[in-house]
């Protein structure tokens, strides 16, 4: 299937760090199947269909480097708590009550929301069991997804018994998911230890070896909240990043969510090992964790992606919300201009894709995945003037997104999600009710 999108202002996001938007110019975009075939002044070609994009700005689909699809059902159920009580009192008991149907409903709800908000590439840590449901949901809706089952073999942090898995069972689950889904089209498998306090040193090292053996990505949390960091130091006698390094979990295929509080020595390890930082500004703000020094990370050469984290700690899964929060927070801690809007937009697109090790997404050039957002920026609250990056980062919201393509699939058309939105929302409601009954939390 060939489609030509005409009349758009193309923001390719393929420029150097000094001007990441690349050469912004009016033109057309041709999509063939799942890929961008051509960009620029394109003559009509026979048999292709056409979308009139007059007045719209074409951007690459957004990338979110850190979410929890399985927590989307729990939006609003764990508010107003810091990290460790948030996990122990709310998230773990709720995750423990999931079954296959509720996991699928949660992932479907998340993907519908993500696609509606222009996010076409996602990296997710799921719960201990049933992660195939997240892969199946991703397969069905067109996103590019990097997904992992979370590894937890220590119960002493207060996790329910059914979320604590023996080392062999955990590795068996990793291998089954890797075989079934890794590098199947748009799907990738990532080895995903939950965080230092829930994974034994033995399992962490086995997981690192497994990832190295198969060339897999590693996705985990690190240095999120001061209390968590203090507990790691107390229990293991070392700094957080140092622990992960000794467990051999760090390297260029590793993405670390948060990295809010890191010492200079830990930053040196991040840089030396080439890890990517997955920055979740709204979640860090809501859980009172702090503000990650992202401007400094980027200036030191680290790759950075943005992410909403889970619905219960945000409570949105909107990349545009994260973009604005990220840019405002850096102005607060590093000064206005330390991380300009154009650089934030890079983290949301090409930079985010590269942080996840996905080199064929995040920019509008031929050969890339046909992941596109067509935005209307000539509307109330977003103009009338100002640089494009400023309008997108500081002003735009999801009502600006007119069309979204994920791998060439038209998933948002004229502002309307092309999935069964009402059915997905209704099923999520039914599954939440059943889950709360299983958890003993029904009203
Ligand atoms: Zn997280």
mmCIF file with all atom_site columns, N, CA and C and ligand atoms in Angstrom, residues 66 68 221 258 309, ligand 1:
data_model
loop_
_atom_site.group_PDB
_atom_site.id
_atom_site.type_symbol
_atom_site.label_atom_id
_atom_site.label_alt_id
_atom_site.label_comp_id
_atom_site.label_asym_id
_atom_site.label_entity_id
_atom_site.label_seq_id
_atom_site.pdbx_PDB_ins_code
_atom_site.Cartn_x
_atom_site.Cartn_y
_atom_site.Cartn_z
_atom_site.occupancy
_atom_site.B_iso_or_equiv
_atom_site.pdbx_formal_charge
_atom_site.auth_seq_id
_atom_site.auth_comp_id
_atom_site.auth_asym_id
_atom_site.auth_atom_id
_atom_site.pdbx_PDB_model_num
ATOM   1  N  N   . UNK A 1 66  ? 10.137 4.515  28.961 1.00 0.00 ? 66  UNK A N   1
ATOM   2  C  CA  . UNK A 1 66  ? 9.870  3.815  30.224 1.00 0.00 ? 66  UNK A CA  1
ATOM   3  C  C   . UNK A 1 66  ? 8.402  3.926  30.608 1.00 0.00 ? 66  UNK A C   1
ATOM   4  N  N   . UNK A 1 68  ? 4.904  1.237  32.222 1.00 0.00 ? 68  UNK A N   1
ATOM   5  C  CA  . UNK A 1 68  ? 4.443  -0.060 32.747 1.00 0.00 ? 68  UNK A CA  1
ATOM   6  C  C   . UNK A 1 68  ? 3.021  -0.251 32.235 1.00 0.00 ? 68  UNK A C   1
ATOM   7  N  N   . UNK A 1 221 ? 15.154 0.050  36.789 1.00 0.00 ? 221 UNK A N   1
ATOM   8  C  CA  . UNK A 1 221 ? 15.051 1.328  37.492 1.00 0.00 ? 221 UNK A CA  1
ATOM   9  C  C   . UNK A 1 221 ? 16.356 1.573  38.260 1.00 0.00 ? 221 UNK A C   1
ATOM   10 N  N   . UNK A 1 258 ? 14.978 6.808  35.489 1.00 0.00 ? 258 UNK A N   1
ATOM   11 C  CA  . UNK A 1 258 ? 15.074 7.803  36.566 1.00 0.00 ? 258 UNK A CA  1
ATOM   12 C  C   . UNK A 1 258 ? 16.463 8.422  36.724 1.00 0.00 ? 258 UNK A C   1
ATOM   13 N  N   . UNK A 1 309 ? 6.361  6.617  32.705 1.00 0.00 ? 309 UNK A N   1
ATOM   14 C  CA  . UNK A 1 309 ? 6.333  5.637  33.788 1.00 0.00 ? 309 UNK A CA  1
ATOM   15 C  C   . UNK A 1 309 ? 4.896  5.093  33.865 1.00 0.00 ? 309 UNK A C   1
HETATM 16 ZN ZN1 . LIG B 2 .   ? 8.946  2.528  36.394 1.00 0.00 ? 1   LIG B ZN1 1
#
